[in-house]
mmCIF file of C-alpha atoms and ligand atoms in Angstrom:
data_model
loop_
_atom_site.group_PDB
_atom_site.id
_atom_site.type_symbol
_atom_site.label_atom_id
_atom_site.label_comp_id
_atom_site.label_asym_id
_atom_site.label_seq_id
_atom_site.Cartn_x
_atom_site.Cartn_y
_atom_site.Cartn_z
ATOM 1 C CA MET A 8 58.056 99.778 118.682
ATOM 2 C CA ILE A 9 57.958 100.651 114.970
ATOM 3 C CA LEU A 10 57.445 104.302 115.879
ATOM 4 C CA TYR A 11 60.431 104.127 118.277
ATOM 5 C CA PHE A 12 62.705 102.742 115.545
ATOM 6 C CA ALA A 13 61.397 105.275 113.048
ATOM 7 C CA VAL A 14 62.254 108.137 115.426
ATOM 8 C CA VAL A 15 65.727 106.684 116.174
ATOM 9 C CA HIS A 16 66.335 106.218 112.428
ATOM 10 C CA TRP A 17 65.260 109.830 111.761
ATOM 11 C CA CYS A 18 67.531 111.155 114.552
ATOM 12 C CA VAL A 19 70.537 109.163 113.297
ATOM 13 C CA ASN A 20 69.950 110.315 109.726
ATOM 14 C CA THR A 21 69.536 113.917 110.808
ATOM 15 C CA LEU A 22 72.691 113.724 112.925
ATOM 16 C CA GLU A 23 74.606 112.149 110.059
ATOM 17 C CA TYR A 24 73.383 114.915 107.749
ATOM 18 C CA LYS A 25 74.377 117.604 110.288
ATOM 19 C CA LEU A 26 77.802 116.043 110.795
ATOM 20 C CA ARG A 27 78.340 115.877 107.038
ATOM 21 C CA PHE A 28 77.171 119.483 106.757
ATOM 22 C CA LEU A 29 79.600 120.566 109.503
ATOM 23 C CA SER A 30 82.519 118.613 108.073
ATOM 24 C CA VAL A 31 81.778 120.042 104.644
ATOM 25 C CA ALA A 32 81.450 123.570 106.062
ATOM 26 C CA PHE A 33 84.757 123.389 107.898
ATOM 27 C CA SER A 34 86.729 121.638 105.213
ATOM 28 C CA GLY A 35 85.379 123.966 102.561
ATOM 29 C CA GLU A 36 84.558 120.841 100.572
ATOM 30 C CA TRP A 37 81.023 121.254 99.284
ATOM 31 C CA MET A 38 81.124 118.844 96.463
ATOM 32 C CA LYS A 39 80.848 115.116 95.971
ATOM 33 C CA LYS A 40 84.085 113.623 94.715
ATOM 34 C CA ALA A 41 84.123 111.309 91.722
ATOM 35 C CA LEU A 42 87.091 109.320 90.474
ATOM 36 C CA ILE A 43 86.973 108.306 86.809
ATOM 37 C CA THR A 44 89.396 105.700 85.537
ATOM 38 C CA GLY A 45 89.815 105.770 81.758
ATOM 39 C CA ILE A 46 88.895 109.464 81.851
ATOM 40 C CA THR A 47 90.723 110.198 78.588
ATOM 41 C CA GLY A 48 88.353 108.101 76.459
ATOM 42 C CA GLN A 49 85.012 108.971 74.840
ATOM 43 C CA ASP A 50 82.869 108.114 77.873
ATOM 44 C CA GLY A 51 85.363 109.852 80.186
ATOM 45 C CA PHE A 52 84.771 113.068 78.248
ATOM 46 C CA TYR A 53 80.970 112.957 78.477
ATOM 47 C CA LEU A 54 80.939 111.751 82.084
ATOM 48 C CA THR A 55 83.384 114.455 83.197
ATOM 49 C CA LYS A 56 81.202 117.097 81.555
ATOM 50 C CA LEU A 57 78.079 115.710 83.237
ATOM 51 C CA LEU A 58 79.642 115.485 86.705
ATOM 52 C CA LEU A 59 81.195 118.958 86.517
ATOM 53 C CA ASP A 60 77.770 120.321 85.534
ATOM 54 C CA LYS A 61 76.306 118.597 88.568
ATOM 55 C CA GLY A 62 78.856 120.288 90.835
ATOM 56 C CA TYR A 63 81.145 117.309 91.453
ATOM 57 C CA SER A 64 84.833 117.546 92.094
ATOM 58 C CA VAL A 65 86.245 115.314 89.332
ATOM 59 C CA HIS A 66 89.417 113.266 89.679
ATOM 60 C CA GLY A 67 90.800 111.297 86.782
ATOM 61 C CA MET A 68 93.168 108.370 86.734
ATOM 62 C CA ARG A 69 95.539 108.285 83.782
ATOM 63 C CA GLN A 70 98.428 106.178 82.636
ATOM 64 C CA ALA A 71 101.948 107.514 82.428
ATOM 65 C CA LEU A 72 102.118 108.030 78.665
ATOM 66 C CA ALA A 73 104.702 110.033 76.817
ATOM 67 C CA HIS A 74 102.220 111.865 74.561
ATOM 68 C CA ASP A 75 99.353 113.963 75.873
ATOM 69 C CA ASP A 76 96.344 111.658 75.974
ATOM 70 C CA ARG A 77 93.995 114.316 77.362
ATOM 71 C CA VAL A 78 93.106 115.913 74.060
ATOM 72 C CA HIS A 79 89.293 115.470 74.415
ATOM 73 C CA LEU A 80 89.380 117.035 77.861
ATOM 74 C CA GLN A 81 91.190 120.208 76.849
ATOM 75 C CA ASP A 82 88.396 122.634 77.743
ATOM 76 C CA MET A 83 87.936 121.068 81.181
ATOM 77 C CA LEU A 84 91.558 120.452 82.186
ATOM 78 C CA GLY A 85 91.528 123.200 84.830
ATOM 79 C CA ASP A 86 88.607 121.510 86.601
ATOM 80 C CA ILE A 87 90.045 117.990 86.803
ATOM 81 C CA SER A 88 92.633 116.613 89.244
ATOM 82 C CA PHE A 89 94.743 113.935 87.582
ATOM 83 C CA HIS A 90 96.371 110.964 89.317
ATOM 84 C CA TYR A 91 98.774 108.500 87.760
ATOM 85 C CA GLY A 92 97.593 104.924 88.071
ATOM 86 C CA ASP A 93 97.229 101.764 86.043
ATOM 87 C CA MET A 94 94.809 98.841 86.229
ATOM 88 C CA SER A 95 97.723 96.412 86.188
ATOM 89 C CA ASP A 96 99.498 98.097 89.127
ATOM 90 C CA GLU A 97 97.663 97.344 92.361
ATOM 91 C CA ALA A 98 99.836 99.581 94.532
ATOM 92 C CA SER A 99 98.992 102.560 92.305
ATOM 93 C CA LEU A 100 95.267 101.806 92.605
ATOM 94 C CA GLN A 101 95.517 101.574 96.398
ATOM 95 C CA ARG A 102 97.357 104.885 96.520
ATOM 96 C CA VAL A 103 94.929 106.741 94.231
ATOM 97 C CA ILE A 104 91.872 105.526 96.181
ATOM 98 C CA ALA A 105 93.491 106.336 99.525
ATOM 99 C CA ASP A 106 94.516 109.824 98.330
ATOM 100 C CA VAL A 107 91.260 110.804 96.636
ATOM 101 C CA GLN A 108 88.758 109.197 99.025
ATOM 102 C CA PRO A 109 86.069 109.396 96.346
ATOM 103 C CA ASP A 110 82.312 109.199 96.958
ATOM 104 C CA GLU A 111 81.840 107.560 93.576
ATOM 105 C CA ILE A 112 84.136 105.648 91.234
ATOM 106 C CA TYR A 113 83.397 105.126 87.562
ATOM 107 C CA ASN A 114 85.644 102.399 86.220
ATOM 108 C CA LEU A 115 85.861 103.121 82.507
ATOM 109 C CA ALA A 116 89.479 101.971 82.087
ATOM 110 C CA ALA A 117 89.799 99.089 79.632
ATOM 111 C CA GLN A 118 91.378 97.744 76.496
ATOM 112 C CA SER A 119 88.097 98.500 74.771
ATOM 113 C CA HIS A 120 88.647 97.234 71.219
ATOM 114 C CA VAL A 121 87.065 93.818 70.729
ATOM 115 C CA GLY A 122 88.998 93.075 67.519
ATOM 116 C CA ILE A 123 92.370 93.931 69.076
ATOM 117 C CA SER A 124 91.611 91.689 72.069
ATOM 118 C CA PHE A 125 92.154 88.641 69.815
ATOM 119 C CA SER A 126 95.744 89.803 69.234
ATOM 120 C CA MET A 127 96.365 90.716 72.888
ATOM 121 C CA PRO A 128 94.229 88.294 74.911
ATOM 122 C CA GLU A 129 96.384 88.161 78.019
ATOM 123 C CA TYR A 130 96.819 91.927 78.311
ATOM 124 C CA THR A 131 93.109 92.492 77.635
ATOM 125 C CA LYS A 132 91.967 90.017 80.297
ATOM 126 C CA ASN A 133 94.460 91.429 82.781
ATOM 127 C CA VAL A 134 93.260 95.000 82.351
ATOM 128 C CA ASN A 135 89.543 94.358 81.792
ATOM 129 C CA GLY A 136 89.176 91.549 84.308
ATOM 130 C CA HIS A 137 91.889 91.140 86.904
ATOM 131 C CA GLY A 138 92.502 94.896 87.003
ATOM 132 C CA VAL A 139 88.918 95.361 88.167
ATOM 133 C CA GLU A 140 89.459 92.796 90.928
ATOM 134 C CA LYS A 141 92.449 94.867 92.066
ATOM 135 C CA LEU A 142 90.446 98.085 91.958
ATOM 136 C CA LEU A 143 87.555 96.585 93.927
ATOM 137 C CA ARG A 144 89.981 95.302 96.555
ATOM 138 C CA ALA A 145 91.467 98.800 96.859
ATOM 139 C CA VAL A 146 87.992 100.336 97.233
ATOM 140 C CA TYR A 147 86.969 97.770 99.827
ATOM 141 C CA GLU A 148 90.143 98.333 101.844
ATOM 142 C CA ARG A 149 90.607 102.106 101.408
ATOM 143 C CA ALA A 150 87.155 103.640 100.819
ATOM 144 C CA PRO A 151 84.435 101.069 101.527
ATOM 145 C CA LYS A 152 81.599 103.647 101.543
ATOM 146 C CA CYS A 153 82.437 104.680 97.993
ATOM 147 C CA ARG A 154 79.906 103.718 95.292
ATOM 148 C CA PHE A 155 81.382 101.805 92.362
ATOM 149 C CA TYR A 156 80.287 101.746 88.721
ATOM 150 C CA GLN A 157 81.743 99.093 86.430
ATOM 151 C CA ALA A 158 81.610 99.619 82.668
ATOM 152 C CA GLY A 159 80.121 96.322 81.580
ATOM 153 C CA THR A 160 79.217 95.559 77.994
ATOM 154 C CA SER A 161 76.667 93.967 75.683
ATOM 155 C CA GLU A 162 79.589 91.879 74.336
ATOM 156 C CA LEU A 163 78.977 89.692 77.411
ATOM 157 C CA PHE A 164 75.839 88.376 75.698
ATOM 158 C CA GLY A 165 77.778 87.093 72.709
ATOM 159 C CA ASN A 166 75.308 85.317 70.466
ATOM 160 C CA ALA A 167 72.515 84.950 73.029
ATOM 161 C CA PRO A 168 69.159 85.608 71.312
ATOM 162 C CA ALA A 169 68.108 89.260 70.881
ATOM 163 C CA PRO A 170 66.672 91.333 72.441
ATOM 164 C CA GLN A 171 69.070 90.912 75.363
ATOM 165 C CA ASN A 172 68.281 92.114 78.877
ATOM 166 C CA GLU A 173 69.608 91.583 82.434
ATOM 167 C CA ASN A 174 68.340 87.973 82.396
ATOM 168 C CA SER A 175 69.945 86.927 79.123
ATOM 169 C CA PRO A 176 72.831 84.452 79.358
ATOM 170 C CA PHE A 177 76.439 85.573 79.008
ATOM 171 C CA THR A 178 78.247 83.732 76.227
ATOM 172 C CA PRO A 179 81.520 85.631 75.606
ATOM 173 C CA GLU A 180 82.929 85.390 72.075
ATOM 174 C CA SER A 181 86.209 87.292 72.573
ATOM 175 C CA PRO A 182 89.026 87.793 75.074
ATOM 176 C CA TYR A 183 87.528 91.269 75.545
ATOM 177 C CA ALA A 184 84.244 89.774 76.734
ATOM 178 C CA GLU A 185 86.029 87.105 78.786
ATOM 179 C CA GLY A 186 87.832 89.858 80.706
ATOM 180 C CA LYS A 187 84.622 91.829 81.183
ATOM 181 C CA LEU A 188 82.937 88.700 82.539
ATOM 182 C CA ILE A 189 85.628 88.365 85.216
ATOM 183 C CA ALA A 190 84.922 91.984 86.176
ATOM 184 C CA HIS A 191 81.155 91.487 86.145
ATOM 185 C CA ASN A 192 81.380 88.574 88.547
ATOM 186 C CA ALA A 193 83.844 90.394 90.805
ATOM 187 C CA VAL A 194 81.364 93.273 91.147
ATOM 188 C CA LEU A 195 78.587 90.840 92.088
ATOM 189 C CA ASN A 196 80.866 89.224 94.635
ATOM 190 C CA TYR A 197 81.891 92.483 96.316
ATOM 191 C CA ARG A 198 78.253 93.607 96.370
ATOM 192 C CA LYS A 199 76.787 90.381 97.773
ATOM 193 C CA ALA A 200 79.545 89.079 100.004
ATOM 194 C CA LYS A 201 81.190 92.295 101.163
ATOM 195 C CA GLY A 202 78.370 94.832 101.035
ATOM 196 C CA LEU A 203 79.959 97.312 98.599
ATOM 197 C CA TYR A 204 77.589 99.536 96.646
ATOM 198 C CA ALA A 205 78.885 98.207 93.329
ATOM 199 C CA VAL A 206 76.969 97.957 90.049
ATOM 200 C CA ASN A 207 77.498 96.711 86.513
ATOM 201 C CA GLY A 208 76.173 98.873 83.705
ATOM 202 C CA ILE A 209 75.683 96.521 80.771
ATOM 203 C CA LEU A 210 75.955 99.053 77.995
ATOM 204 C CA PHE A 211 75.286 98.468 74.330
ATOM 205 C CA ASN A 212 77.381 100.299 71.706
ATOM 206 C CA HIS A 213 77.439 104.042 72.214
ATOM 207 C CA GLU A 214 79.174 106.423 69.871
ATOM 208 C CA SER A 215 79.817 110.136 69.381
ATOM 209 C CA PRO A 216 82.191 112.526 67.616
ATOM 210 C CA LYS A 217 84.706 111.564 70.338
ATOM 211 C CA ARG A 218 84.706 107.900 69.271
ATOM 212 C CA GLY A 219 88.133 106.466 68.395
ATOM 213 C CA ASP A 220 88.932 106.095 64.686
ATOM 214 C CA ASP A 221 89.291 102.279 64.892
ATOM 215 C CA PHE A 222 85.649 101.690 65.814
ATOM 216 C CA VAL A 223 83.420 101.040 62.860
ATOM 217 C CA THR A 224 81.069 104.047 63.149
ATOM 218 C CA GLN A 225 83.872 106.608 63.214
ATOM 219 C CA LYS A 226 85.837 104.691 60.591
ATOM 220 C CA ILE A 227 82.807 104.869 58.260
ATOM 221 C CA VAL A 228 82.110 108.558 58.967
ATOM 222 C CA LYS A 229 85.707 109.717 58.544
ATOM 223 C CA GLY A 230 86.343 107.351 55.626
ATOM 224 C CA ALA A 231 83.260 108.566 53.730
ATOM 225 C CA ILE A 232 84.271 112.198 54.271
ATOM 226 C CA ALA A 233 87.806 111.435 53.077
ATOM 227 C CA LEU A 234 86.290 109.883 49.931
ATOM 228 C CA LYS A 235 84.110 112.924 49.361
ATOM 229 C CA GLN A 236 87.084 115.235 49.732
ATOM 230 C CA GLY A 237 89.317 113.087 47.526
ATOM 231 C CA ARG A 238 91.764 112.255 50.310
ATOM 232 C CA GLN A 239 91.064 108.501 50.070
ATOM 233 C CA THR A 240 90.020 106.263 47.175
ATOM 234 C CA CYS A 241 88.081 103.498 48.934
ATOM 235 C CA LEU A 242 86.745 102.536 52.374
ATOM 236 C CA THR A 243 87.748 99.006 53.440
ATOM 237 C CA LEU A 244 85.616 97.232 56.039
ATOM 238 C CA GLY A 245 85.046 93.750 57.505
ATOM 239 C CA ASN A 246 81.740 92.046 58.313
ATOM 240 C CA LEU A 247 78.878 94.173 56.976
ATOM 241 C CA ASP A 248 76.199 91.856 58.355
ATOM 242 C CA ALA A 249 76.929 92.401 62.068
ATOM 243 C CA GLN A 250 74.045 94.217 63.745
ATOM 244 C CA ARG A 251 74.556 96.609 66.613
ATOM 245 C CA ASP A 252 72.329 98.706 68.872
ATOM 246 C CA TRP A 253 74.016 102.103 68.467
ATOM 247 C CA GLY A 254 73.191 104.959 70.847
ATOM 248 C CA HIS A 255 74.882 108.251 71.773
ATOM 249 C CA ALA A 256 77.469 108.265 74.593
ATOM 250 C CA ALA A 257 76.025 111.480 76.088
ATOM 251 C CA ASP A 258 72.822 109.592 76.951
ATOM 252 C CA TYR A 259 74.655 106.591 78.391
ATOM 253 C CA VAL A 260 76.816 108.484 80.905
ATOM 254 C CA GLU A 261 73.620 109.897 82.424
ATOM 255 C CA GLY A 262 72.516 106.281 82.971
ATOM 256 C CA MET A 263 75.861 105.475 84.650
ATOM 257 C CA TRP A 264 75.352 108.335 87.093
ATOM 258 C CA LEU A 265 71.746 107.341 87.795
ATOM 259 C CA MET A 266 72.863 103.794 88.677
ATOM 260 C CA LEU A 267 74.937 105.216 91.550
ATOM 261 C CA GLN A 268 72.106 107.369 92.944
ATOM 262 C CA GLN A 269 69.698 104.558 93.844
ATOM 263 C CA ASP A 270 68.789 103.217 97.313
ATOM 264 C CA THR A 271 69.736 99.686 96.301
ATOM 265 C CA PRO A 272 72.597 98.729 93.980
ATOM 266 C CA ARG A 273 71.550 96.722 90.932
ATOM 267 C CA ASP A 274 72.849 95.949 87.431
ATOM 268 C CA TYR A 275 71.171 97.557 84.422
ATOM 269 C CA VAL A 276 71.189 97.229 80.653
ATOM 270 C CA LEU A 277 71.380 100.535 78.755
ATOM 271 C CA ALA A 278 70.458 100.355 75.086
ATOM 272 C CA SER A 279 68.461 102.231 72.465
ATOM 273 C CA GLY A 280 66.404 99.138 71.620
ATOM 274 C CA VAL A 281 66.992 99.707 67.898
ATOM 275 C CA SER A 282 69.556 97.716 65.973
ATOM 276 C CA CYS A 283 70.925 97.964 62.434
ATOM 277 C CA SER A 284 73.626 96.321 60.347
ATOM 278 C CA VAL A 285 77.021 97.815 59.563
ATOM 279 C CA ARG A 286 75.831 97.803 55.920
ATOM 280 C CA LEU A 287 72.849 100.031 56.729
ATOM 281 C CA PHE A 288 75.028 102.357 58.819
ATOM 282 C CA VAL A 289 77.320 102.768 55.777
ATOM 283 C CA GLU A 290 74.342 103.502 53.493
ATOM 284 C CA ASP A 291 72.992 106.134 55.917
ATOM 285 C CA VAL A 292 76.339 107.925 56.238
ATOM 286 C CA PHE A 293 76.929 108.031 52.482
ATOM 287 C CA ALA A 294 73.344 109.242 51.937
ATOM 288 C CA VAL A 295 73.757 112.138 54.399
ATOM 289 C CA LEU A 296 76.910 113.152 52.528
ATOM 290 C CA GLY A 297 74.906 113.243 49.294
ATOM 291 C CA MET A 298 76.709 110.321 47.608
ATOM 292 C CA PRO A 299 74.309 107.342 47.716
ATOM 293 C CA ILE A 300 75.643 103.844 47.077
ATOM 294 C CA LYS A 301 74.271 100.440 46.076
ATOM 295 C CA TRP A 302 75.721 97.012 46.871
ATOM 296 C CA GLN A 303 76.853 94.331 44.482
ATOM 297 C CA GLY A 304 78.507 90.938 44.953
ATOM 298 C CA ASN A 305 78.513 88.648 47.971
ATOM 299 C CA GLY A 306 80.645 87.854 51.020
ATOM 300 C CA GLN A 307 84.158 89.192 50.766
ATOM 301 C CA GLU A 308 83.527 90.079 47.094
ATOM 302 C CA GLU A 309 80.763 92.523 48.028
ATOM 303 C CA GLN A 310 81.332 96.147 47.070
ATOM 304 C CA GLY A 311 79.583 99.445 47.653
ATOM 305 C CA ILE A 312 79.247 101.337 44.371
ATOM 306 C CA PHE A 313 78.556 105.049 43.929
ATOM 307 C CA LEU A 314 75.200 105.439 42.166
ATOM 308 C CA GLU A 315 76.450 108.550 40.453
ATOM 309 C CA ASN A 316 79.436 107.164 38.565
ATOM 310 C CA GLY A 317 79.735 103.413 39.293
ATOM 311 C CA ALA A 318 83.105 103.806 41.087
ATOM 312 C CA VAL A 319 83.883 101.543 44.039
ATOM 313 C CA ALA A 320 83.263 103.291 47.366
ATOM 314 C CA VAL A 321 83.492 100.348 49.775
ATOM 315 C CA ASN A 322 85.270 97.032 49.597
ATOM 316 C CA ILE A 323 85.820 94.185 52.038
ATOM 317 C CA SER A 324 88.988 92.776 53.535
ATOM 318 C CA SER A 325 89.306 89.671 55.664
ATOM 319 C CA ALA A 326 91.805 91.677 57.781
ATOM 320 C CA PHE A 327 88.833 93.354 59.455
ATOM 321 C CA TYR A 328 86.902 90.148 60.164
ATOM 322 C CA ARG A 329 87.112 88.768 63.701
ATOM 323 C CA PRO A 330 87.979 85.143 64.486
ATOM 324 C CA SER A 331 84.560 84.888 66.087
ATOM 325 C CA GLU A 332 81.776 87.419 65.707
ATOM 326 C CA VAL A 333 78.828 88.605 67.766
ATOM 327 C CA HIS A 334 76.100 88.735 65.131
ATOM 328 C CA VAL A 335 73.104 90.577 66.564
ATOM 329 C CA LEU A 336 73.018 92.863 69.576
ATOM 330 C CA GLN A 337 69.772 94.620 70.363
ATOM 331 C CA GLY A 338 69.112 95.640 73.940
ATOM 332 C CA ASP A 339 65.997 95.795 76.066
ATOM 333 C CA ALA A 340 66.477 98.597 78.615
ATOM 334 C CA SER A 341 62.999 98.441 80.139
ATOM 335 C CA LEU A 342 64.376 97.829 83.655
ATOM 336 C CA ALA A 343 66.449 101.039 83.444
ATOM 337 C CA LYS A 344 63.370 102.872 82.202
ATOM 338 C CA ARG A 345 61.288 101.567 85.110
ATOM 339 C CA ASP A 346 63.798 102.093 87.952
ATOM 340 C CA LEU A 347 66.002 104.934 86.724
ATOM 341 C CA GLY A 348 63.616 106.744 84.382
ATOM 342 C CA TRP A 349 66.355 106.366 81.765
ATOM 343 C CA SER A 350 65.901 105.912 78.048
ATOM 344 C CA ALA A 351 68.079 106.762 75.064
ATOM 345 C CA GLN A 352 67.120 110.194 73.710
ATOM 346 C CA ILE A 353 69.358 110.684 70.677
ATOM 347 C CA SER A 354 68.369 108.702 67.580
ATOM 348 C CA ARG A 355 70.844 106.943 65.313
ATOM 349 C CA GLN A 356 70.115 109.462 62.553
ATOM 350 C CA ASN A 357 70.944 112.386 64.849
ATOM 351 C CA LEU A 358 74.072 110.579 66.037
ATOM 352 C CA ILE A 359 75.207 110.173 62.425
ATOM 353 C CA ASN A 360 74.430 113.825 61.637
ATOM 354 C CA GLU A 361 76.441 114.990 64.656
ATOM 355 C CA MET A 362 79.414 112.721 63.903
ATOM 356 C CA ILE A 363 79.486 113.899 60.293
ATOM 357 C CA ALA A 364 79.251 117.583 61.248
ATOM 358 C CA ALA A 365 82.108 117.204 63.745
ATOM 359 C CA ALA A 366 84.343 115.278 61.338
ATOM 360 C CA LEU A 367 83.662 117.803 58.542
ATOM 361 C CA GLY A 368 84.636 120.543 61.003
ATOM 362 C CA GLU A 369 88.050 118.901 61.426
ATOM 363 C CA HIS A 370 88.673 119.031 57.664
ATOM 364 C CA GLN A 371 87.316 122.425 56.608
HETATM 365 O O1 LIG B 25 82.578 96.934 65.778
HETATM 366 C C1 LIG B 25 82.065 95.192 62.572
HETATM 367 C C2 LIG B 25 82.695 94.415 63.703
HETATM 368 O O2 LIG B 25 84.705 97.778 66.708
HETATM 369 C C3 LIG B 25 81.196 96.894 65.530
HETATM 370 C C4 LIG B 25 83.245 98.738 71.976
HETATM 371 O O3 LIG B 25 82.902 99.982 72.528
HETATM 372 O O4 LIG B 25 80.931 98.199 71.656
HETATM 373 C C5 LIG B 25 82.173 98.302 70.977
HETATM 374 O O5 LIG B 25 82.583 97.055 70.453
HETATM 375 C C6 LIG B 25 80.898 95.832 64.477
HETATM 376 C C7 LIG B 25 81.577 94.487 64.739
HETATM 377 O O6 LIG B 25 82.594 97.882 68.093
HETATM 378 C C8 LIG B 25 84.726 96.745 60.681
HETATM 379 O O7 LIG B 25 83.034 93.093 63.285
HETATM 380 C C9 LIG B 25 82.951 95.594 60.254
HETATM 381 O O8 LIG B 25 80.652 93.475 64.508
HETATM 382 O O9 LIG B 25 82.846 99.409 66.223
HETATM 383 P P1 LIG B 25 83.260 98.074 66.691
HETATM 384 P P2 LIG B 25 82.247 96.568 68.960
HETATM 385 O O10 LIG B 25 83.142 95.454 68.653
HETATM 386 O O11 LIG B 25 80.782 96.310 68.814
HETATM 387 C C10 LIG B 25 80.900 97.248 72.726
HETATM 388 C C11 LIG B 25 79.534 97.315 73.375
HETATM 389 C C12 LIG B 25 82.035 97.402 73.677
HETATM 390 O O12 LIG B 25 81.905 97.135 74.875
HETATM 391 C C13 LIG B 25 83.373 97.704 73.094
HETATM 392 O O13 LIG B 25 84.260 98.214 74.065
HETATM 393 O O14 LIG B 25 81.414 96.275 63.229
HETATM 394 N N1 LIG B 25 83.014 95.734 61.603
HETATM 395 N N2 LIG B 25 83.985 96.195 59.662
HETATM 396 C C14 LIG B 25 84.108 96.447 61.891
HETATM 397 N N3 LIG B 25 84.595 96.878 63.084
HETATM 398 C C15 LIG B 25 85.734 97.620 63.068
HETATM 399 N N4 LIG B 25 86.224 98.073 64.238
HETATM 400 N N5 LIG B 25 86.393 97.915 61.885
HETATM 401 C C16 LIG B 25 85.930 97.508 60.665
HETATM 402 O O15 LIG B 25 86.516 97.784 59.621
#
């Protein structure tokens, strides 16, 4: 009996493979198709590069903006098909999915700034949460065989004790995390109740030279360079004590792809496992630029002082504090290591070196 089923299974699989081969041969379509929402952001850049290298046909969803938001993608524009769509417009999502018929979707679209989410809670939850419900519904109705990756976040853990892994509790501290929690649960629901291959990647902070200027790593790198070049007199930051697990985005997009290549869909944490404070990140950046600093004062009176001449390099403003803060994020990605063979390869020091080199290149 077992042998009979094994033979039937083999025949069906072989037939399916041959049919796919024939359909591919006659349509001239040899590649897997991926749709990336939020393709114009940092992760969109690295993921597009990775998928093009792997021979995918890459489709990107973008909003109808007046200015050209595709600046990171410039070298790859000829290889990407763009589709107008928006996470708050369900009809547009249905149309894009129906038109593209992707094999894989990477949902990277979001209002991704935690601090800004306190000023725009409704918009943030709509895009990051209810938008994902709309997208999942479109996938289920228009392309149910498509595999779905949801960009989840370590912000879901809030102030749960570190190190955080897939079993740690979610305790959102911001509208950003509240929205992402709606999305997380929607993915679980579509996977369990409706059989979609849908996964949540719970990713800790990941940075790169493509990082937006409002995120603290890039703000520190570009601010320190501006100080060195005399274009700015002081770098103003918020909470220096927050600790984050900072990796490099190039590593993390590989993990996203791996999550969609498994036999069984499952959620994974991706993290470097090493955490440091904003204060230490500042010290490291200034040290690489050859202008070491020391700290003096406490709380909002704390200042970073150049060792060389005693001038103020860094000061603090309450404007950059958040109404509620996530204090310590440090991830445990051992499940991803075990199942996906994934681990972060690029150290924080190399990340800093690369970000500095790229930012210096912009201001030669
Ligand atoms: O803040 C503190 C701030 O804005 C990091 C997003 O990709 O990663 C990112 O979210 C820390 C926070 O990133 C400033 O209070 C101090 O504790 O660079 P950030 P984030 O909030 O951790 C997660 C995983 C995501 O999912 C998000 O989409 O730095 N901090 N002074 C500051 N932060 C900013 N932005 N600016 C400051 O002046």
